[in-house]
Amino acid sequence: MAPELGFDTIGNATLIAYDRGPVLATDPWLDGPAYFGSWWLSHEVPTEQRVQIEQAPYIFVSHGHPDHLSYPSLERLRDKKILVPDHHGGRIADQLRADGFDVRVLPDRHWVELSDRVRILAIGDPNQDGVLLVDIDGVLVVDANDASDRGWGSMVRKIVRQHPRSFLLALSGYGDADMINYFDADGERIVPAAAAKRPPGVAIQRRVEWFGVRWFVPFASMHRYRRTDSVWADAYTTPAHAHGDGFASTRAEILPAFIRYDCVRDIATPIAPPPSPSTVHDPEEFGDSWDEPLQPDDVRAIERYFGAIHTLGRHVDQVTFRVGGVDHNVTTGSGSNRSVRFETPRASLRKAVDWEIFDDLLIGNYMRTTLLGAWHGRDLSAHFTPYVAKYADNGRAKTPAGLRAYRAAYFRRAPFDMLRFDAAARSQALLTAQARAVRSIVREGSVAHRMGQRAYGFLKR
């Protein structure tokens, strides 16, 4: 039986808040695939929680990734008020309204009453993620889902101090929930960092102790890879029981991923949903054939798509698509000495371009990515993904002027927080560059190398 006052965590990133019945459900992904059939839920959503979600008058959608914004799931919830953060560009709100949903954009960083004892505060993150604070009669739940602190952390920290009972719900794990399907120039797979399976609890402990929360719940991490061309990445997902590995805090506690918390009785009870079926699906079930070549209209669509993203030109000179064994090159800039090659099936590439959801193609981890040139790193995060997937696709900032306006909009919301974040980001970039320079002259495994690693870890923290 649901508590009179409390919450459940279930599915991938679904929080259900109760006040004499369900009031709010977040990011409902109830079943079926995401990322062109690549991701599936790791555990089923039990009937009881499905019913509670369907009875809640409010649904919150944090951001546009399909494991959070699940259109098939929302179709069952058309009678609800859909709440979204105030994302610059307004893409999610505009699209949902165009599709007939009743949408309310929440005022940024302001409390909104949903019931007598439930109120919420939403923060639109500059990386197009969304943070939600839920106050259930004095019990605070921080739903950070995929977001990392980009200037909002100090505000959340202050609010946490005002609540003796507080929870942080956030993405954690080995690190597969991003593009990790990289190959070198010789066609050999680059083993992802997630292969090391570093104990997630170490990073969780640092985070919860910094925020000052009492409890952590693993969240937004409950997926499996189920396409035959992405199932290789399933070895790097994090089992629900493993998030606490390495957690040794004496100030906070880590809880199971699926819980019911009763605010009146101050009791957290585990929920034990059954694991989802381990069926593996052929890409052709989702329209993808690796042998299908690009058609002339596809080429024009790809060129239009990247040609409109003017901000990419300073960072990447060329984007190559290898489709059906044939390469097609798109010139995006000159002078950066960086290019990238994507090998991917035609159908999902065309959908990603037409629907402007390129991040879905990256995170699906069946597309093979090769970085060529002076990337000074092994991923796309600095020079490609923000400009294409975050600022352009979701934020609608495709030109230098548009990007300046985008950044200014978030700066105006919290100027001091953003200044602190920018200063920390610059310090981190300088530290990383210095560490890279030292590694180039110090022999790996030497005493100097080990001392440098310890110093780098200390300064980074």
XYZ file of C-alpha atoms in Angstrom:
461
model
C 0.000 0.000 0.000
C 1.296 3.447 -0.938
C 2.191 5.737 1.970
C -0.078 8.621 2.901
C 2.979 10.877 2.604
C 6.200 9.781 0.936
C 7.663 8.616 -2.344
C 8.680 5.627 -4.483
C 11.666 5.242 -6.817
C 11.146 2.834 -9.695
C 11.988 2.217 -13.363
C 14.933 4.181 -14.688
C 14.385 7.683 -13.284
C 10.835 7.706 -11.964
C 10.032 9.277 -8.618
C 6.400 9.064 -7.452
C 5.481 11.574 -4.724
C 2.462 10.938 -2.482
C 0.233 13.221 -0.433
C -2.940 11.239 0.380
C -2.484 9.677 -3.042
C -0.068 10.115 -5.947
C 0.657 13.751 -6.783
C 3.670 13.683 -9.099
C 5.626 11.220 -11.244
C 8.911 12.066 -12.931
C 10.350 10.896 -16.259
C 8.018 7.917 -16.781
C 9.624 5.280 -19.004
C 7.285 2.370 -18.391
C 8.499 -0.224 -20.901
C 9.747 -0.678 -24.456
C 13.009 0.517 -26.004
C 14.895 3.805 -26.123
C 17.765 5.014 -28.321
C 16.571 3.288 -31.503
C 16.027 -0.014 -29.716
C 19.399 -0.105 -27.991
C 18.325 0.576 -24.372
C 15.696 -1.324 -22.382
C 14.764 -1.079 -18.720
C 16.844 -3.280 -16.433
C 13.793 -4.012 -14.258
C 10.089 -4.000 -14.936
C 7.814 -1.339 -13.495
C 5.405 -3.212 -11.170
C 1.652 -2.927 -11.663
C 1.198 -1.022 -8.400
C 3.589 1.738 -9.462
C 2.095 1.864 -12.971
C -1.323 2.500 -11.449
C 0.059 5.229 -9.181
C 1.773 6.940 -12.122
C -1.442 6.832 -14.138
C -3.359 8.406 -11.225
C -0.894 11.233 -10.543
C -2.166 14.591 -11.848
C 1.351 15.922 -12.598
C 4.144 14.459 -14.735
C 7.596 16.066 -14.714
C 9.932 15.601 -17.698
C 13.506 16.622 -16.880
C 15.071 16.633 -20.356
C 14.843 15.217 -23.853
C 16.690 11.889 -23.720
C 14.262 9.054 -24.502
C 14.909 7.228 -21.212
C 13.402 10.340 -19.575
C 11.102 11.707 -22.271
C 9.449 8.473 -23.403
C 6.761 9.301 -25.954
C 5.123 5.831 -25.841
C 4.790 6.182 -22.077
C 3.479 9.757 -22.266
C 0.821 8.676 -24.745
C -0.830 6.814 -21.857
C -0.741 9.966 -19.733
C -2.351 12.506 -22.036
C -4.796 13.700 -19.389
C -1.958 14.894 -17.127
C -0.374 18.287 -16.665
C 3.160 17.954 -18.046
C 5.721 20.005 -16.126
C 9.101 20.889 -17.651
C 12.062 23.021 -16.542
C 12.661 26.380 -18.181
C 15.181 25.138 -20.750
C 16.569 27.859 -22.989
C 15.194 27.316 -26.470
C 12.014 25.728 -25.128
C 12.229 22.755 -27.439
C 10.609 20.161 -25.160
C 7.715 22.402 -24.173
C 7.105 23.485 -27.766
C 7.203 19.934 -29.109
C 4.902 18.520 -26.439
C 2.408 21.343 -26.971
C 2.497 20.773 -30.720
C 1.677 17.126 -30.015
C -1.375 18.093 -27.972
C -0.085 17.804 -24.398
C -1.033 20.211 -21.604
C 2.368 21.692 -20.709
C 3.506 24.074 -18.003
C 7.013 25.525 -17.975
C 8.083 25.825 -14.342
C 9.614 29.135 -13.218
C 13.329 28.609 -12.768
C 14.502 28.301 -9.141
C 11.100 29.086 -7.614
C 8.906 26.866 -5.436
C 5.566 25.744 -6.872
C 2.827 24.149 -4.736
C 1.352 20.917 -6.117
C -0.661 19.855 -3.055
C -1.066 20.749 0.610
C 2.250 19.120 1.512
C 4.148 18.735 -1.764
C 5.995 21.560 -3.495
C 8.666 21.521 -6.171
C 11.508 23.684 -7.458
C 12.958 23.139 -10.938
C 16.330 24.216 -12.289
C 17.072 24.346 -16.006
C 20.665 23.191 -16.386
C 22.932 24.869 -19.015
C 23.681 21.395 -20.406
C 19.955 20.933 -21.145
C 19.451 18.647 -18.151
C 16.849 19.415 -15.511
C 17.062 19.230 -11.716
C 13.952 18.908 -9.553
C 13.719 19.500 -5.818
C 10.657 17.929 -4.188
C 9.708 19.040 -0.675
C 7.310 16.521 0.886
C 6.225 18.171 4.145
C 9.814 18.995 5.055
C 11.485 15.909 3.572
C 13.642 17.014 0.628
C 14.255 14.869 -2.438
C 16.860 16.193 -4.905
C 16.188 14.554 -8.271
C 19.389 15.352 -10.155
C 18.921 12.437 -12.629
C 21.594 12.926 -15.366
C 22.715 16.415 -14.335
C 26.101 17.318 -12.937
C 26.658 20.627 -11.163
C 26.938 23.429 -13.698
C 26.379 26.349 -11.380
C 23.303 25.146 -9.464
C 25.040 23.066 -6.807
C 25.578 25.829 -4.252
C 21.891 26.745 -4.278
C 20.849 23.135 -3.805
C 23.379 22.778 -1.022
C 21.834 25.712 0.861
C 18.352 24.247 0.519
C 19.582 20.853 1.737
C 20.846 22.500 4.940
C 17.281 23.599 5.699
C 15.987 20.010 5.619
C 17.087 17.510 8.309
C 15.896 14.632 6.103
C 17.202 14.800 2.539
C 17.774 12.430 -0.369
C 19.872 12.719 -3.525
C 18.679 10.732 -6.565
C 21.292 10.816 -9.319
C 23.028 8.992 -12.149
C 25.928 6.844 -10.971
C 27.834 3.781 -12.096
C 30.800 2.688 -14.165
C 30.184 5.237 -16.929
C 28.451 3.549 -19.874
C 25.601 6.092 -20.143
C 27.404 8.061 -22.850
C 29.162 7.391 -26.151
C 31.765 4.709 -25.344
C 31.902 2.904 -28.722
C 35.261 4.293 -29.892
C 37.745 2.814 -32.354
C 41.283 3.804 -33.219
C 42.515 4.640 -36.724
C 43.402 0.966 -37.306
C 39.841 -0.134 -36.579
C 40.553 -1.591 -33.149
C 38.048 -0.938 -30.370
C 39.280 1.375 -27.621
C 38.437 -0.213 -24.291
C 36.134 2.231 -22.456
C 36.979 3.640 -19.052
C 33.902 1.830 -17.751
C 35.800 -1.437 -18.245
C 37.816 -0.651 -15.107
C 34.575 -0.872 -13.103
C 35.835 1.523 -10.479
C 33.672 1.264 -7.344
C 30.863 3.816 -7.917
C 30.429 4.416 -4.203
C 33.655 6.416 -3.992
C 32.319 9.158 -6.292
C 28.873 8.917 -4.709
C 30.356 9.499 -1.280
C 32.163 12.665 -2.401
C 28.956 13.970 -3.939
C 26.600 13.302 -1.040
C 29.018 14.677 1.529
C 29.483 17.847 -0.502
C 25.718 18.383 -0.834
C 25.165 17.360 2.777
C 22.290 14.955 2.099
C 21.553 12.037 4.435
C 20.681 9.412 1.840
C 21.625 8.567 -1.750
C 19.463 6.520 -4.122
C 20.999 5.227 -7.407
C 18.865 6.710 -10.162
C 18.706 7.228 -13.942
C 21.091 4.279 -14.318
C 18.730 1.318 -14.710
C 19.091 0.194 -18.321
C 20.414 -2.718 -20.376
C 21.683 -2.896 -23.969
C 19.526 -5.136 -26.115
C 20.459 -4.624 -29.798
C 22.754 -7.239 -31.287
C 25.114 -4.433 -32.347
C 25.115 -2.729 -28.911
C 24.806 -5.690 -26.541
C 28.612 -5.676 -26.249
C 28.188 -2.567 -24.021
C 25.989 -4.479 -21.579
C 29.177 -5.747 -19.922
C 29.830 -2.170 -18.747
C 26.434 -1.407 -17.200
C 26.251 -1.239 -13.420
C 24.175 -3.825 -11.555
C 21.716 -2.250 -9.132
C 23.521 -3.803 -6.155
C 26.968 -2.505 -7.191
C 26.385 1.251 -6.825
C 27.320 1.091 -3.165
C 30.714 -0.534 -3.778
C 33.366 1.667 -2.185
C 30.885 3.797 -0.235
C 32.249 4.339 3.274
C 30.659 7.563 4.487
C 29.884 7.974 8.181
C 27.694 11.016 7.430
C 25.371 9.597 4.790
C 23.836 6.298 3.743
C 23.321 4.686 0.351
C 19.962 2.986 -0.207
C 18.757 0.463 -2.808
C 17.750 1.804 -6.214
C 14.069 0.914 -5.814
C 12.534 2.038 -2.534
C 9.343 3.257 -0.902
C 9.870 5.933 1.736
C 7.193 6.730 4.307
C 7.713 10.290 5.543
C 5.429 9.866 8.557
C 7.110 6.705 9.848
C 10.602 7.646 8.545
C 11.032 4.178 7.033
C 12.555 3.202 3.677
C 11.373 -0.169 2.364
C 13.022 -1.853 -0.649
C 10.903 -2.541 -3.726
C 11.913 -5.710 -5.564
C 10.775 -5.383 -9.202
C 11.525 -8.364 -11.452
C 14.388 -8.045 -13.945
C 13.329 -7.306 -17.500
C 13.638 -10.091 -20.091
C 17.108 -10.562 -21.572
C 15.843 -10.796 -25.151
C 18.310 -9.447 -27.724
C 16.869 -7.699 -30.797
C 18.093 -7.492 -34.370
C 18.657 -3.901 -35.618
C 16.271 -4.580 -38.488
C 13.419 -4.695 -35.949
C 13.984 -0.942 -35.669
C 14.496 -0.329 -39.385
C 18.308 -0.470 -39.375
C 20.358 -2.451 -41.878
C 24.132 -2.079 -41.813
C 24.302 -2.844 -45.541
C 21.916 -0.100 -46.654
C 23.729 2.843 -48.314
C 22.897 6.517 -48.137
C 20.586 7.892 -50.809
C 21.093 11.320 -52.432
C 18.289 12.788 -50.317
C 19.983 11.449 -47.164
C 23.220 13.164 -48.124
C 21.435 16.476 -48.637
C 19.681 16.141 -45.278
C 22.964 15.430 -43.461
C 24.682 18.367 -45.132
C 21.797 20.699 -44.246
C 21.841 19.517 -40.664
C 25.552 20.059 -40.047
C 25.697 23.101 -42.303
C 23.278 24.874 -39.954
C 25.461 24.295 -36.871
C 27.930 27.137 -37.387
C 29.373 26.813 -33.881
C 30.906 23.439 -34.751
C 33.337 24.881 -37.310
C 35.835 26.183 -34.746
C 36.149 22.729 -33.189
C 35.837 20.088 -35.918
C 36.965 20.322 -39.545
C 35.177 17.323 -41.004
C 32.495 14.788 -40.095
C 32.560 11.533 -42.067
C 29.695 9.060 -42.210
C 30.521 5.502 -43.213
C 27.170 3.983 -44.185
C 26.810 0.719 -46.047
C 30.607 0.610 -46.381
C 30.778 3.958 -48.244
C 32.179 7.185 -46.756
C 30.537 10.569 -47.145
C 32.433 13.630 -45.894
C 30.846 16.800 -44.551
C 33.163 19.817 -44.175
C 32.262 21.752 -41.045
C 35.292 24.024 -40.510
C 39.012 24.402 -41.022
C 42.046 24.855 -38.847
C 41.199 22.733 -35.816
C 43.040 19.635 -37.106
C 40.217 17.476 -35.774
C 37.809 15.227 -37.644
C 35.490 12.403 -36.666
C 34.176 9.348 -38.502
C 30.866 7.725 -37.598
C 29.998 4.269 -38.921
C 26.282 3.730 -38.529
C 23.178 2.324 -40.199
C 21.273 4.584 -42.564
C 17.769 4.552 -41.027
C 18.577 5.705 -37.492
C 21.105 8.228 -38.832
C 18.414 9.781 -40.991
C 15.976 9.894 -38.074
C 18.602 11.487 -35.811
C 19.221 14.174 -38.417
C 15.578 14.798 -39.326
C 14.410 14.853 -35.714
C 17.549 16.698 -34.493
C 18.313 14.126 -31.803
C 21.947 13.283 -32.591
C 22.650 12.502 -28.928
C 20.309 9.508 -29.197
C 22.577 8.069 -31.863
C 25.660 8.611 -29.708
C 24.246 7.148 -26.508
C 22.816 4.089 -28.272
C 26.420 2.814 -28.538
C 26.011 0.828 -31.731
C 27.407 3.663 -33.876
C 31.187 3.261 -34.159
C 33.177 6.433 -33.622
C 36.763 7.167 -34.695
C 38.504 10.396 -33.662
C 41.178 11.625 -36.068
C 43.625 14.432 -35.392
C 44.415 16.543 -32.337
C 41.552 15.738 -29.971
C 43.786 15.612 -26.861
C 41.371 13.147 -25.364
C 39.419 10.032 -26.189
C 35.908 11.352 -26.438
C 33.637 13.913 -28.090
C 32.642 15.775 -24.933
C 34.728 18.918 -25.384
C 34.529 19.656 -29.091
C 31.500 17.930 -30.606
C 28.663 16.796 -28.349
C 27.900 20.128 -26.612
C 27.711 22.081 -29.855
C 25.626 19.528 -31.739
C 23.486 17.675 -29.198
C 23.114 20.202 -26.381
C 23.310 23.743 -27.732
C 22.060 23.202 -31.300
C 19.572 20.322 -31.141
C 17.975 21.110 -27.792
C 18.948 24.714 -27.074
C 18.409 25.960 -30.645
C 21.739 27.818 -30.471
C 23.449 27.077 -33.798
C 25.362 30.293 -34.469
C 28.000 32.130 -32.423
C 25.468 34.867 -31.677
C 22.878 32.297 -30.664
C 25.355 30.571 -28.370
C 26.281 33.881 -26.715
C 22.588 34.550 -26.072
C 22.193 31.000 -24.749
C 25.006 31.396 -22.246
C 23.852 34.871 -21.252
C 20.366 33.543 -20.485
C 21.698 31.037 -17.962
C 24.142 33.601 -16.562
C 21.311 36.037 -15.822
C 19.479 33.382 -13.789
C 22.365 32.899 -11.344
C 25.360 35.121 -12.175
C 27.465 34.391 -9.088
C 26.910 30.650 -9.331
C 27.847 30.677 -13.004
C 30.992 32.718 -12.332
C 32.064 30.159 -9.726
C 31.344 27.309 -12.103
C 33.239 28.945 -14.994
C 36.262 29.591 -12.750
C 36.239 25.973 -11.561
C 35.904 24.700 -15.143
C 38.873 26.792 -16.290
C 40.954 25.543 -13.361
C 39.991 21.955 -14.191
C 40.942 22.447 -17.863
C 44.318 23.905 -16.859
C 44.941 21.067 -14.421
C 44.096 18.473 -17.080
C 46.411 20.132 -19.611
C 49.245 20.206 -17.088
C 48.687 16.553 -16.203
C 48.773 15.650 -19.913
C 52.076 17.506 -20.325
C 53.608 15.721 -17.338
C 52.463 12.316 -18.612
C 54.241 12.974 -21.898
C 57.648 13.234 -20.182
C 57.301 10.898 -17.186
C 57.586 7.137 -17.544
C 54.360 5.315 -16.652
C 54.693 3.327 -13.426
C 57.653 5.332 -12.144
C 57.745 6.942 -8.695
C 57.239 10.383 -10.274
C 54.254 9.063 -12.242
C 52.598 7.636 -9.130
C 53.223 10.836 -7.155
C 51.760 12.875 -10.015
C 48.651 10.699 -10.091
C 48.082 11.210 -6.377
C 48.618 14.975 -6.662
C 46.261 15.185 -9.646
C 43.547 13.290 -7.782
C 43.913 15.530 -4.739
C 43.779 18.769 -6.716
C 40.863 17.550 -8.852
C 38.814 16.778 -5.751
